[in-house]
XYZ file of C-alpha atoms in Angstrom:
482
model
C -36.308 40.604 64.838
C -34.920 41.874 61.581
C -33.491 39.718 58.747
C -29.982 40.973 59.475
C -30.156 39.825 63.069
C -31.415 36.391 61.979
C -28.401 35.967 59.618
C -25.932 36.906 62.378
C -27.450 34.341 64.710
C -27.216 31.596 62.068
C -23.523 32.361 61.469
C -22.726 32.121 65.175
C -24.499 28.766 65.465
C -22.625 27.439 62.385
C -19.220 28.450 63.733
C -19.920 26.804 67.056
C -20.916 23.576 65.253
C -17.818 23.537 63.005
C -15.273 24.517 65.634
C -14.199 20.898 66.495
C -13.443 20.131 62.822
C -11.462 23.344 62.310
C -9.447 22.767 65.470
C -8.600 19.203 64.399
C -7.484 20.368 60.931
C -5.298 23.116 62.424
C -3.756 20.615 64.839
C -2.792 18.258 62.002
C -1.254 21.106 59.984
C 0.898 22.079 62.951
C 1.957 18.439 63.540
C 3.261 17.892 59.935
C 5.290 20.691 58.381
C 7.553 20.441 55.305
C 10.990 21.736 56.197
C 12.740 23.884 53.622
C 16.322 24.982 53.700
C 18.599 26.910 51.424
C 18.371 25.393 47.925
C 21.788 24.199 46.763
C 22.838 23.904 43.133
C 22.634 20.527 41.430
C 25.572 18.262 42.209
C 26.753 16.294 39.161
C 28.892 13.258 39.879
C 30.437 11.073 37.121
C 29.698 7.392 37.454
C 32.423 5.463 39.311
C 34.031 8.779 40.268
C 34.131 10.607 43.658
C 33.447 14.266 44.474
C 34.287 16.036 47.747
C 31.888 18.858 48.726
C 31.889 21.282 51.675
C 28.993 22.761 53.635
C 28.870 26.406 54.765
C 27.510 25.308 58.155
C 28.495 22.291 60.210
C 26.082 19.384 60.037
C 25.403 16.638 62.524
C 23.558 14.132 60.336
C 23.236 13.408 56.584
C 21.405 10.828 54.498
C 20.995 9.795 50.861
C 17.594 8.887 49.420
C 18.812 6.096 47.088
C 22.122 4.497 48.118
C 22.118 2.460 44.870
C 22.712 5.643 42.864
C 25.262 7.397 45.102
C 27.203 6.506 48.230
C 28.210 9.082 50.860
C 30.585 9.302 53.808
C 31.702 12.141 56.128
C 35.241 13.442 56.193
C 34.489 16.171 58.778
C 31.512 18.109 60.116
C 31.628 20.254 56.978
C 33.048 17.891 54.299
C 31.210 15.095 52.461
C 32.611 12.388 50.161
C 30.112 11.496 47.369
C 30.695 8.449 45.109
C 28.647 7.927 41.903
C 27.508 4.319 41.557
C 24.777 4.207 38.878
C 23.245 6.774 36.516
C 20.216 8.508 37.997
C 18.996 11.208 40.394
C 18.689 11.161 44.164
C 18.581 13.590 47.121
C 21.226 14.306 49.781
C 19.821 15.723 53.075
C 21.868 17.590 55.712
C 20.625 18.194 59.324
C 22.157 20.253 62.145
C 22.681 19.211 65.782
C 19.107 20.181 66.706
C 17.752 17.942 63.915
C 16.692 20.883 61.770
C 17.102 20.822 57.992
C 20.131 22.640 56.607
C 19.599 21.888 52.901
C 18.564 19.325 50.324
C 21.062 18.674 47.539
C 19.988 17.079 44.265
C 22.661 14.583 43.255
C 22.788 13.515 39.606
C 25.062 10.654 38.651
C 25.951 10.891 34.959
C 27.995 8.674 32.621
C 31.674 9.485 32.504
C 31.683 11.510 29.266
C 35.145 12.949 29.860
C 36.910 9.747 28.893
C 34.365 9.178 26.130
C 35.148 12.574 24.589
C 38.863 11.802 24.640
C 38.385 8.459 22.927
C 35.982 9.997 20.398
C 38.535 12.663 19.493
C 41.261 10.058 19.077
C 39.173 7.774 16.845
C 37.369 10.471 14.808
C 39.613 13.543 14.966
C 38.062 15.320 11.970
C 34.421 14.972 12.996
C 32.495 17.760 14.717
C 30.489 15.755 17.253
C 28.975 17.325 20.353
C 28.515 15.152 23.449
C 25.936 15.902 26.149
C 24.308 13.984 28.956
C 20.568 13.616 29.414
C 19.339 11.956 32.592
C 21.328 8.704 32.606
C 22.204 8.651 28.878
C 24.427 10.282 26.260
C 23.206 12.585 23.504
C 25.300 12.914 20.326
C 24.701 15.806 17.935
C 26.493 17.543 15.083
C 27.288 16.732 11.462
C 29.508 13.851 10.409
C 31.057 13.269 7.019
C 29.816 9.718 6.383
C 27.629 6.910 7.616
C 30.732 5.006 8.689
C 31.770 7.790 11.070
C 28.237 7.883 12.482
C 28.223 4.135 13.128
C 31.619 4.269 14.826
C 30.540 7.106 17.121
C 27.361 5.278 18.116
C 29.229 2.030 18.739
C 31.714 3.808 21.017
C 28.936 5.623 22.898
C 27.102 2.358 23.550
C 30.145 1.061 25.411
C 29.839 3.915 27.915
C 26.027 4.051 28.106
C 24.576 0.778 26.813
C 21.130 1.242 25.249
C 21.012 4.840 26.505
C 22.427 6.725 23.518
C 20.356 9.325 21.648
C 21.494 10.003 18.110
C 20.882 13.542 16.839
C 23.756 13.495 14.347
C 23.320 14.243 10.652
C 25.357 12.978 7.732
C 26.710 15.710 5.514
C 27.716 15.585 1.866
C 26.048 13.747 -0.998
C 24.211 10.611 0.066
C 22.634 9.530 -3.225
C 24.369 7.031 -5.464
C 23.728 6.488 -9.169
C 24.799 3.120 -10.473
C 25.423 2.875 -14.197
C 25.476 -0.775 -15.227
C 26.241 -2.287 -18.615
C 25.262 -5.891 -19.264
C 26.854 -7.437 -22.346
C 26.361 -11.068 -23.332
C 27.735 -12.722 -26.465
C 26.610 -16.170 -27.539
C 28.140 -18.093 -30.427
C 27.084 -21.476 -31.753
C 28.701 -23.706 -34.377
C 27.179 -26.906 -35.676
C 28.606 -29.236 -38.341
C 27.250 -32.528 -39.613
C 28.423 -34.899 -42.353
C 26.554 -38.102 -43.059
C 26.659 -40.678 -45.830
C 24.171 -43.340 -46.918
C 24.773 -46.316 -49.195
C 22.200 -48.383 -51.047
C 22.987 -51.697 -52.756
C 20.513 -53.721 -54.770
C 20.252 -56.192 -57.565
C 18.466 -59.142 -59.138
C 19.698 -62.706 -58.959
C 18.631 -65.709 -61.131
C 16.942 -63.676 -63.811
C 14.984 -61.483 -61.519
C 13.427 -64.187 -59.422
C 15.424 -63.172 -56.359
C 16.314 -59.586 -55.406
C 18.536 -58.088 -52.749
C 18.433 -54.585 -51.275
C 20.538 -53.068 -48.502
C 20.893 -49.505 -47.280
C 21.810 -47.376 -44.249
C 21.304 -43.844 -43.049
C 18.736 -41.688 -44.800
C 18.354 -44.229 -47.605
C 17.100 -46.688 -45.014
C 13.959 -44.585 -44.471
C 10.844 -45.531 -46.403
C 11.353 -46.051 -50.125
C 14.455 -43.864 -50.395
C 16.743 -46.760 -51.282
C 14.461 -48.081 -54.060
C 13.842 -44.587 -55.419
C 17.507 -43.634 -55.645
C 18.481 -46.982 -57.211
C 15.858 -46.505 -59.884
C 16.859 -42.896 -60.457
C 13.918 -41.293 -58.675
C 13.873 -38.678 -55.942
C 14.371 -39.264 -52.242
C 13.324 -37.569 -48.996
C 16.366 -36.198 -47.191
C 16.936 -34.610 -43.809
C 15.185 -31.267 -43.443
C 18.162 -29.868 -41.492
C 20.674 -30.715 -44.207
C 21.961 -27.684 -46.085
C 23.303 -29.698 -49.021
C 23.052 -33.210 -50.435
C 24.779 -35.075 -53.260
C 23.759 -38.450 -54.667
C 25.545 -40.663 -57.180
C 24.637 -44.125 -58.450
C 25.761 -46.619 -61.047
C 25.046 -50.177 -62.056
C 26.731 -53.160 -63.618
C 24.307 -55.623 -65.121
C 21.667 -56.400 -62.537
C 23.715 -54.857 -59.671
C 22.902 -51.336 -58.550
C 24.942 -49.135 -56.198
C 24.123 -45.588 -54.910
C 25.747 -43.199 -52.435
C 24.082 -40.184 -50.758
C 26.143 -37.528 -49.010
C 24.489 -34.892 -46.777
C 26.280 -31.981 -45.128
C 25.160 -29.375 -42.597
C 27.042 -26.388 -41.208
C 25.415 -23.593 -39.209
C 26.814 -20.658 -37.281
C 25.060 -18.101 -35.112
C 25.882 -15.095 -32.965
C 23.558 -13.483 -30.436
C 24.187 -10.270 -28.516
C 22.252 -9.162 -25.458
C 22.769 -5.679 -24.028
C 21.127 -3.642 -21.272
C 22.284 -0.382 -19.684
C 20.177 0.512 -16.648
C 20.899 3.603 -14.535
C 19.604 3.441 -10.970
C 19.700 6.028 -8.181
C 19.355 5.034 -4.523
C 19.822 6.710 -1.165
C 22.726 5.512 0.930
C 21.692 2.393 2.817
C 18.527 1.847 0.746
C 17.882 -0.978 -1.717
C 17.220 -0.488 -5.432
C 16.314 -3.087 -8.064
C 15.925 -3.305 -11.836
C 14.384 -5.849 -14.203
C 14.409 -5.751 -17.997
C 12.544 -8.803 -19.180
C 9.230 -10.235 -18.127
C 7.419 -12.707 -15.915
C 6.681 -16.294 -16.898
C 3.473 -17.940 -15.600
C 3.978 -21.209 -13.747
C 1.018 -23.351 -12.599
C 1.227 -24.429 -8.970
C -1.074 -26.951 -7.289
C -2.811 -25.679 -4.154
C -4.179 -27.628 -1.208
C -7.753 -27.889 -2.554
C -6.622 -29.594 -5.800
C -6.921 -26.297 -7.646
C -4.304 -24.768 -9.870
C -3.048 -21.257 -9.220
C -0.643 -19.269 -11.344
C 2.600 -17.859 -10.025
C 4.894 -15.616 -12.031
C 8.643 -15.990 -12.112
C 10.691 -13.021 -13.387
C 13.315 -13.485 -16.070
C 15.587 -11.198 -18.053
C 18.317 -8.819 -16.884
C 18.054 -8.282 -13.127
C 19.979 -5.934 -10.852
C 19.691 -5.491 -7.102
C 22.083 -3.299 -5.111
C 22.412 -1.479 -1.789
C 24.925 1.410 -1.672
C 26.544 2.861 1.430
C 28.450 6.123 1.220
C 31.671 6.013 3.232
C 34.222 8.721 3.924
C 36.380 10.420 1.265
C 33.827 9.761 -1.522
C 34.176 5.991 -1.111
C 31.100 3.882 -1.844
C 30.410 0.388 -0.551
C 28.019 -1.585 -2.774
C 26.293 -4.904 -2.146
C 25.370 -6.104 -5.614
C 23.390 -8.962 -7.118
C 23.294 -9.180 -10.912
C 21.649 -11.934 -12.939
C 20.750 -12.745 -16.528
C 18.100 -15.410 -17.090
C 15.970 -16.651 -19.959
C 13.525 -19.345 -20.961
C 15.053 -22.662 -21.980
C 12.577 -25.101 -23.583
C 15.201 -27.867 -23.625
C 14.854 -28.332 -19.866
C 11.068 -27.981 -19.716
C 8.675 -30.493 -18.214
C 5.167 -31.778 -18.905
C 2.905 -31.990 -15.870
C -0.882 -32.158 -15.453
C -1.409 -31.190 -19.051
C 0.829 -28.135 -18.799
C 4.024 -27.559 -20.703
C 6.428 -25.653 -18.462
C 9.691 -24.265 -19.748
C 12.836 -24.243 -17.674
C 15.170 -21.305 -17.036
C 18.816 -20.791 -17.768
C 20.263 -18.357 -15.263
C 23.638 -16.868 -14.478
C 23.929 -14.874 -11.277
C 26.679 -13.032 -9.463
C 26.679 -11.695 -5.891
C 29.479 -9.523 -4.576
C 30.360 -6.644 -2.250
C 32.836 -4.103 -3.544
C 34.151 -0.674 -2.618
C 35.046 2.060 -5.075
C 35.202 5.839 -5.306
C 33.049 8.316 -7.144
C 33.382 7.787 -10.904
C 35.338 4.548 -10.686
C 34.249 1.337 -12.401
C 34.691 -2.377 -11.955
C 33.872 -5.332 -14.154
C 32.481 -8.777 -13.452
C 33.811 -10.908 -16.279
C 34.709 -14.501 -16.928
C 31.114 -15.760 -16.745
C 31.938 -18.074 -19.633
C 29.940 -21.108 -20.637
C 31.370 -23.538 -23.191
C 29.295 -26.559 -24.250
C 30.735 -29.172 -26.627
C 29.111 -32.271 -28.075
C 30.097 -34.679 -30.844
C 28.494 -37.884 -32.067
C 29.565 -40.577 -34.522
C 27.335 -43.270 -35.979
C 28.444 -46.068 -38.325
C 27.595 -49.455 -39.734
C 29.408 -52.074 -37.651
C 32.705 -53.267 -39.145
C 32.096 -51.505 -42.447
C 32.598 -48.119 -40.852
C 36.055 -49.158 -39.650
C 37.324 -49.949 -43.139
C 40.002 -47.402 -44.144
C 38.917 -44.785 -46.702
C 35.791 -46.628 -47.874
C 34.552 -46.776 -44.292
C 33.622 -43.058 -44.485
C 30.699 -44.064 -46.712
C 29.201 -46.103 -43.888
C 29.384 -43.601 -41.015
C 28.142 -40.121 -40.073
C 29.493 -37.522 -37.654
C 27.955 -34.555 -35.818
C 29.722 -31.708 -34.049
C 28.146 -28.940 -31.953
C 29.720 -26.219 -29.845
C 28.072 -23.320 -28.007
C 29.932 -20.536 -26.219
C 28.548 -17.607 -24.282
C 30.174 -14.981 -22.102
C 28.584 -12.421 -19.805
C 30.372 -9.222 -18.802
C 28.981 -6.697 -16.318
C 30.599 -3.262 -16.001
C 29.463 -1.053 -13.123
C 30.231 2.625 -12.535
C 29.180 4.455 -9.363
C 28.592 8.209 -9.038
C 27.607 10.467 -6.156
C 24.732 12.572 -7.475
C 22.451 15.387 -6.371
C 19.006 16.297 -7.743
C 18.637 18.951 -10.443
C 15.762 21.123 -11.573
C 13.334 19.521 -13.969
C 14.055 22.103 -16.685
C 17.568 20.680 -17.066
C 16.320 17.237 -18.125
C 15.136 16.159 -21.556
C 13.169 13.127 -22.689
C 13.447 11.246 -25.991
C 9.803 12.197 -26.627
C 10.536 15.915 -26.448
C 11.521 15.967 -30.103
C 8.460 14.050 -31.332
C 5.344 16.009 -32.318
C 2.067 14.326 -33.279
C 1.288 15.207 -36.926
C -1.884 17.011 -37.834
C -4.319 15.570 -40.355
C -2.983 18.016 -42.966
C 0.599 16.920 -42.409
C -0.267 13.227 -42.379
C -2.630 12.992 -45.345
C -1.420 15.869 -47.516
C 2.335 15.708 -47.032
C 2.723 12.157 -45.659
C 4.582 13.263 -42.536
C 4.467 10.672 -39.760
C 6.069 13.168 -37.386
C 4.660 16.644 -37.137
C 6.310 19.945 -36.428
C 8.502 20.175 -39.526
C 6.256 22.829 -41.036
C 5.117 24.316 -37.713
C 8.040 26.169 -36.228
C 5.761 27.887 -33.722
C 5.127 24.600 -31.887
C 8.812 24.004 -31.179
C 10.089 24.834 -27.675
C 11.893 28.152 -27.435
C 14.511 27.443 -24.756
C 16.040 24.723 -22.658
C 17.324 21.239 -23.527
C 14.072 20.414 -25.316
C 14.663 23.321 -27.708
C 18.164 22.064 -28.521
C 16.818 18.590 -29.167
C 13.984 19.923 -31.307
C 16.496 21.608 -33.647
C 17.800 18.212 -34.721
C 16.357 16.515 -37.759
C 14.978 12.988 -37.891
C 17.074 11.598 -40.686
C 19.216 9.654 -38.229
C 18.402 7.332 -35.358
C 15.724 7.907 -32.727
C 15.949 7.698 -28.957
C 19.050 7.495 -26.824
C 20.767 4.397 -28.190
C 20.164 2.622 -31.459
C 22.557 0.812 -33.720
């Protein structure tokens, strides 16, 4: 027997052995067969709306896969009434009288965007917003003029498709805001003081008995004795002027000391920060410093925390329609105040004086507003006198002293908002562009602290830096200096 005959015999034996399995598989395939009919186009039904559809062939039976999405009822053997109940997809099946499949219809229930489009056009007539449906949600696209219009469109869409709104809209126009702020604080203080001291002394019974009385500055140490005997005295260090006069009659001595103080002071604080922030984003500014404050921790150790002080600005801009800008602003001016400090655990901690303003305003591009009236007026007066003697008319002024102090300060904040766009770096100049480091020859030979005066080749040839470099240095430096 040849090899070919042996292979044929093996194949016949294998087919005989596998024939029961193949017959069983073929029987199952014939018992379960997927019916396919003519594919119908997708049926889109608005939610809570009804659609009437007709079939080309009469049907005897129909069913819906998910009655929670769509409800159906028959009007005739060719007409079907479909009601959208909830957003989603389901399948409508039609069978003929013999129970054979006519077709499967994919039913998609979508949100009712027709009414939504009408309302959107009424509320935002000038906005180009496109409305589409995706599965069971709403998709918004296009370009709107402001963030306010975008928020209104999204809020309206959420009423028709809660939590199923996709935002593909973009905000057009300039969305960067530059805030130019000017802080100006004026403080004025006036202090006046007038005090008088009287010393009276003498000898009685030929010098065996002496009397001495004094008040005020003459009551300190040996001032009374020194001034009665014509010697010097130690006055108040704060006094700007003093005048003493004394006379005697026999053994009686009398002296008067007058001290006067008057001081005036004016302090000006000014800061002009310029900040740029994207619409809806927060920006902050601090011109000052941080003060270390010791804080006790849980393990009896001391850690250091830093508290900022100075001129502070914090704002969040929002660009609205028609170049309007909404700004949430916090502005504060603070400083160290040793008069309200404390002593604790061996540390001397200063207090802070702080004036702060929080507001929300709305203005247009280029407009300004002012926060004024942050006025502080402190007044204090004090009178001290010798009992009864100080109440004597005219002469009583010699036995009393008076102090008067008044401090006034006012803070004004002026804010200007601008809509800005970036520029190329070549269009900007720095205050350091005009400053050139001198060479050793220029410094030691000619005494130039700024180089470049004798080196024209090092100067920039074009651009804002070249214009700045043409200026001399005989005036002020930097941007602002008075």
